[in-house]
Amino acid sequence: MKKFLILSSVLLLSLIFHSCSSDKPDNLPVSINATADKSFTIIATAGSVTSQNVTFTIDDFAALKDYKKYVESGLIQTSSYIEVKGITGEAELTNVKLSMNRDSKKNITLQDINSNKKYQELPQLTFLQFIIDEIATRDSSTIKLEYKANSNITSPVTITIYLNSRFNL
């Protein structure tokens, strides 16, 4: 009888430990590279001060479709960037600032924009990492763009945020 009780206890404990183990599948990759991009479209009158929001979600990263519930962290890749396109003629944007909606202290100010540009240096990549950190921990990140138009902008100007990230699972 004592052997039966000990054997039953061992079996019960092993079932409890097994049920408490991770729900991660055995064939889960260690990391996945995934990309997403969002754009702000700007048409403005001279002297106007405007702000816009854009939200990235984990669903924007198509490569994570089957793995999004396993994302633990993300690391921005150096091919990520912030790009301005569509600047023509006298168009100029000043006081251009991108900030995190949840923590406005995490922000970046771009110099006055009067030509098409691609930003992908350390300060911009650091800001993009903030976005990836928020997506990995909260499944979404909202970014606010603020700017002043010093001239009429009648042709659309786009500011694109392109995120290339390695997500750890």
GROMACS .gro file of N, CA, C and O in nm, residues 39-103:
model
  260
   39SER      N    1   0.331   5.570  -4.279
   39SER     CA    2   0.364   5.703  -4.330
   39SER      C    3   0.268   5.808  -4.278
   39SER      O    4   0.150   5.780  -4.255
   40PHE      N    5   0.321   5.928  -4.265
   40PHE     CA    6   0.242   6.047  -4.239
   40PHE      C    7   0.233   6.121  -4.372
   40PHE      O    8   0.335   6.135  -4.441
   41THR      N    9   0.117   6.170  -4.411
   41THR     CA   10   0.102   6.249  -4.533
   41THR      C   11   0.075   6.393  -4.492
   41THR      O   12  -0.015   6.420  -4.411
   42ILE      N   13   0.153   6.484  -4.550
   42ILE     CA   14   0.145   6.625  -4.511
   42ILE      C   15   0.103   6.712  -4.628
   42ILE      O   16   0.166   6.708  -4.734
   43ILE      N   17  -0.003   6.788  -4.609
   43ILE     CA   18  -0.043   6.898  -4.696
   43ILE      C   19  -0.076   7.011  -4.599
   43ILE      O   20  -0.157   6.992  -4.508
   44ALA      N   21  -0.012   7.127  -4.617
   44ALA     CA   22  -0.027   7.232  -4.516
   44ALA      C   23  -0.021   7.371  -4.578
   44ALA      O   24   0.029   7.389  -4.688
   45THR      N   25  -0.071   7.467  -4.503
   45THR     CA   26  -0.060   7.607  -4.543
   45THR      C   27   0.053   7.671  -4.465
   45THR      O   28   0.088   7.628  -4.355
   46ALA      N   29   0.108   7.775  -4.523
   46ALA     CA   30   0.221   7.845  -4.461
   46ALA      C   31   0.184   7.893  -4.321
   46ALA      O   32   0.076   7.948  -4.299
   47GLY      N   33   0.274   7.866  -4.226
   47GLY     CA   34   0.254   7.910  -4.089
   47GLY      C   35   0.175   7.815  -4.001
   47GLY      O   36   0.164   7.836  -3.881
   48SER      N   37   0.118   7.711  -4.060
   48SER     CA   38   0.037   7.619  -3.979
   48SER      C   39   0.126   7.527  -3.895
   48SER      O   40   0.231   7.482  -3.938
   49VAL      N   41   0.081   7.502  -3.772
   49VAL     CA   42   0.147   7.408  -3.682
   49VAL      C   43   0.050   7.291  -3.667
   49VAL      O   44  -0.066   7.310  -3.631
   50THR      N   45   0.098   7.172  -3.697
   50THR     CA   46   0.009   7.056  -3.703
   50THR      C   47   0.073   6.937  -3.634
   50THR      O   48   0.195   6.928  -3.623
   51SER      N   49  -0.012   6.844  -3.591
   51SER     CA   50   0.037   6.717  -3.540
   51SER      C   51  -0.050   6.605  -3.595
   51SER      O   52  -0.168   6.626  -3.627
   52GLN      N   53   0.010   6.488  -3.608
   52GLN     CA   54  -0.058   6.368  -3.657
   52GLN      C   55  -0.007   6.250  -3.577
   52GLN      O   56   0.106   6.253  -3.527
   53ASN      N   57  -0.089   6.145  -3.570
   53ASN     CA   58  -0.048   6.022  -3.503
   53ASN      C   59  -0.051   5.906  -3.601
   53ASN      O   60  -0.133   5.905  -3.695
   54VAL      N   61   0.035   5.810  -3.577
   54VAL     CA   62   0.033   5.684  -3.650
   54VAL      C   63   0.062   5.574  -3.548
   54VAL      O   64   0.140   5.595  -3.455
   55THR      N   65  -0.005   5.460  -3.566
   55THR     CA   66   0.011   5.350  -3.470
   55THR      C   67   0.063   5.226  -3.540
   55THR      O   68   0.007   5.183  -3.642
   56PHE      N   69   0.170   5.170  -3.486
   56PHE     CA   70   0.220   5.040  -3.528
   56PHE      C   71   0.164   4.936  -3.432
   56PHE      O   72   0.158   4.961  -3.311
   57THR      N   73   0.124   4.821  -3.486
   57THR     CA   74   0.085   4.710  -3.400
   57THR      C   75   0.169   4.588  -3.438
   57THR      O   76   0.229   4.584  -3.546
   58ILE      N   77   0.168   4.490  -3.352
   58ILE     CA   78   0.243   4.369  -3.381
   58ILE      C   79   0.189   4.300  -3.506
   58ILE      O   80   0.262   4.231  -3.577
   59ASP      N   81   0.061   4.323  -3.538
   59ASP     CA   82   0.000   4.265  -3.658
   59ASP      C   83   0.057   4.325  -3.787
   59ASP      O   84   0.043   4.266  -3.894
   60ASP      N   85   0.121   4.441  -3.778
   60ASP     CA   86   0.182   4.503  -3.896
   60ASP      C   87   0.304   4.425  -3.945
   60ASP      O   88   0.349   4.444  -4.058
   61PHE      N   89   0.359   4.341  -3.861
   61PHE     CA   90   0.478   4.262  -3.896
   61PHE      C   91   0.431   4.124  -3.943
   61PHE      O   92   0.412   4.032  -3.864
   62ALA      N   93   0.411   4.112  -4.074
   62ALA     CA   94   0.353   3.990  -4.132
   62ALA      C   95   0.431   3.863  -4.096
   62ALA      O   96   0.371   3.757  -4.075
   63ALA      N   97   0.562   3.872  -4.086
   63ALA     CA   98   0.644   3.754  -4.056
   63ALA      C   99   0.616   3.698  -3.917
   63ALA      O  100   0.648   3.582  -3.888
   64LEU      N  101   0.553   3.778  -3.830
   64LEU     CA  102   0.524   3.733  -3.693
   64LEU      C  103   0.385   3.671  -3.680
   64LEU      O  104   0.345   3.633  -3.569
   65LYS      N  105   0.314   3.660  -3.789
   65LYS     CA  106   0.174   3.616  -3.787
   65LYS      C  107   0.149   3.498  -3.693
   65LYS      O  108   0.061   3.502  -3.609
   66ASP      N  109   0.227   3.393  -3.705
   66ASP     CA  110   0.206   3.273  -3.625
   66ASP      C  111   0.280   3.274  -3.492
   66ASP      O  112   0.265   3.181  -3.412
   67TYR      N  113   0.359   3.377  -3.467
   67TYR     CA  114   0.446   3.377  -3.349
   67TYR      C  115   0.426   3.497  -3.257
   67TYR      O  116   0.498   3.511  -3.159
   68LYS      N  117   0.332   3.585  -3.287
   68LYS     CA  118   0.323   3.712  -3.212
   68LYS      C  119   0.301   3.693  -3.063
   68LYS      O  120   0.347   3.774  -2.984
   69LYS      N  121   0.237   3.587  -3.021
   69LYS     CA  122   0.215   3.569  -2.877
   69LYS      C  123   0.342   3.523  -2.804
   69LYS      O  124   0.346   3.522  -2.681
   70TYR      N  125   0.445   3.487  -2.879
   70TYR     CA  126   0.570   3.442  -2.818
   70TYR      C  127   0.680   3.549  -2.817
   70TYR      O  128   0.789   3.525  -2.768
   71VAL      N  129   0.652   3.667  -2.872
   71VAL     CA  130   0.753   3.773  -2.880
   71VAL      C  131   0.792   3.818  -2.739
   71VAL      O  132   0.708   3.850  -2.657
   72GLU      N  133   0.923   3.816  -2.714
   72GLU     CA  134   0.976   3.859  -2.584
   72GLU      C  135   1.044   3.995  -2.593
   72GLU      O  136   1.037   4.075  -2.502
   73SER      N  137   1.113   4.019  -2.706
   73SER     CA  138   1.184   4.146  -2.724
   73SER      C  139   1.213   4.166  -2.872
   73SER      O  140   1.194   4.074  -2.952
   74GLY      N  141   1.261   4.284  -2.906
   74GLY     CA  142   1.295   4.313  -3.044
   74GLY      C  143   1.419   4.399  -3.050
   74GLY      O  144   1.450   4.473  -2.956
   75LEU      N  145   1.490   4.390  -3.161
   75LEU     CA  146   1.611   4.469  -3.181
   75LEU      C  147   1.604   4.532  -3.319
   75LEU      O  148   1.594   4.461  -3.420
   76ILE      N  149   1.608   4.665  -3.325
   76ILE     CA  150   1.602   4.735  -3.452
   76ILE      C  151   1.728   4.705  -3.532
   76ILE      O  152   1.837   4.692  -3.476
   77GLN      N  153   1.714   4.691  -3.662
   77GLN     CA  154   1.826   4.665  -3.751
   77GLN      C  155   1.869   4.797  -3.817
   77GLN      O  156   1.789   4.889  -3.833
   78THR      N  157   1.995   4.805  -3.859
   78THR     CA  158   2.050   4.930  -3.913
   78THR      C  159   1.992   4.967  -4.049
   78THR      O  160   2.014   5.078  -4.096
   79SER      N  161   1.916   4.879  -4.112
   79SER     CA  162   1.851   4.914  -4.239
   79SER      C  163   1.719   4.987  -4.216
   79SER      O  164   1.652   5.025  -4.312
   80SER      N  165   1.681   5.010  -4.092
   80SER     CA  166   1.560   5.086  -4.060
   80SER      C  167   1.586   5.234  -4.083
   80SER      O  168   1.700   5.279  -4.080
   81TYR      N  169   1.478   5.311  -4.105
   81TYR     CA  170   1.499   5.453  -4.133
   81TYR      C  171   1.371   5.534  -4.116
   81TYR      O  172   1.261   5.479  -4.104
   82ILE      N  173   1.390   5.666  -4.118
   82ILE     CA  174   1.283   5.764  -4.128
   82ILE      C  175   1.313   5.838  -4.258
   82ILE      O  176   1.425   5.888  -4.276
   83GLU      N  177   1.216   5.845  -4.347
   83GLU     CA  178   1.241   5.905  -4.478
   83GLU      C  179   1.138   6.011  -4.511
   83GLU      O  180   1.018   5.992  -4.487
   84VAL      N  181   1.186   6.122  -4.568
   84VAL     CA  182   1.099   6.231  -4.613
   84VAL      C  183   1.104   6.233  -4.765
   84VAL      O  184   1.213   6.238  -4.824
   85LYS      N  185   0.986   6.228  -4.829
   85LYS     CA  186   0.976   6.233  -4.976
   85LYS      C  187   0.867   6.331  -5.016
   85LYS      O  188   0.771   6.350  -4.942
   86GLY      N  189   0.886   6.387  -5.134
   86GLY     CA  190   0.783   6.474  -5.190
   86GLY      C  191   0.808   6.622  -5.170
   86GLY      O  192   0.725   6.704  -5.207
   87ILE      N  193   0.923   6.658  -5.114
   87ILE     CA  194   0.955   6.801  -5.095
   87ILE      C  195   0.988   6.860  -5.232
   87ILE      O  196   1.077   6.811  -5.302
   88THR      N  197   0.914   6.962  -5.270
   88THR     CA  198   0.937   7.029  -5.398
   88THR      C  199   0.937   7.180  -5.377
   88THR      O  200   0.876   7.231  -5.282
   89GLY      N  201   1.002   7.250  -5.467
   89GLY     CA  202   1.000   7.396  -5.466
   89GLY      C  203   1.043   7.456  -5.334
   89GLY      O  204   1.147   7.423  -5.278
   90GLU      N  205   0.960   7.545  -5.282
   90GLU     CA  206   0.991   7.619  -5.160
   90GLU      C  207   0.942   7.549  -5.033
   90GLU      O  208   0.947   7.607  -4.924
   91ALA      N  209   0.893   7.429  -5.043
   91ALA     CA  210   0.837   7.359  -4.927
   91ALA      C  211   0.943   7.345  -4.818
   91ALA      O  212   1.057   7.306  -4.844
   92GLU      N  213   0.902   7.379  -4.695
   92GLU     CA  214   0.992   7.366  -4.582
   92GLU      C  215   0.913   7.336  -4.456
   92GLU      O  216   0.811   7.398  -4.428
   93LEU      N  217   0.961   7.236  -4.382
   93LEU     CA  218   0.903   7.200  -4.253
   93LEU      C  219   1.005   7.232  -4.145
   93LEU      O  220   1.123   7.198  -4.160
   94THR      N  221   0.961   7.297  -4.038
   94THR     CA  222   1.050   7.328  -3.927
   94THR      C  223   0.991   7.271  -3.798
   94THR      O  224   0.874   7.234  -3.794
   95ASN      N  225   1.073   7.267  -3.696
   95ASN     CA  226   1.031   7.215  -3.566
   95ASN      C  227   0.969   7.076  -3.579
   95ASN      O  228   0.867   7.047  -3.516
   96VAL      N  229   1.029   6.992  -3.661
   96VAL     CA  230   0.977   6.858  -3.686
   96VAL      C  231   1.019   6.767  -3.570
   96VAL      O  232   1.138   6.753  -3.541
   97LYS      N  233   0.920   6.712  -3.504
   97LYS     CA  234   0.947   6.630  -3.385
   97LYS      C  235   0.861   6.504  -3.390
   97LYS      O  236   0.741   6.510  -3.416
   98LEU      N  237   0.924   6.390  -3.365
   98LEU     CA  238   0.854   6.262  -3.349
   98LEU      C  239   0.866   6.224  -3.202
   98LEU      O  240   0.975   6.231  -3.145
   99SER      N  241   0.754   6.184  -3.142
   99SER     CA  242   0.758   6.144  -3.002
   99SER      C  243   0.667   6.025  -2.978
   99SER      O  244   0.572   6.002  -3.052
  100MET      N  245   0.700   5.952  -2.873
  100MET     CA  246   0.619   5.837  -2.833
  100MET      C  247   0.495   5.889  -2.762
  100MET      O  248   0.505   5.976  -2.675
  101ASN      N  249   0.380   5.836  -2.796
  101ASN     CA  250   0.255   5.882  -2.735
  101ASN      C  251   0.250   5.848  -2.587
  101ASN      O  252   0.202   5.928  -2.507
  102ARG      N  253   0.298   5.730  -2.547
  102ARG     CA  254   0.293   5.688  -2.407
  102ARG      C  255   0.399   5.756  -2.321
  102ARG      O  256   0.383   5.764  -2.200
  103ASP      N  257   0.508   5.801  -2.382
  103ASP     CA  258   0.615   5.865  -2.307
  103ASP      C  259   0.679   5.973  -2.395
  103ASP      O  260   0.774   5.946  -2.470
   0.00000   0.00000   0.00000
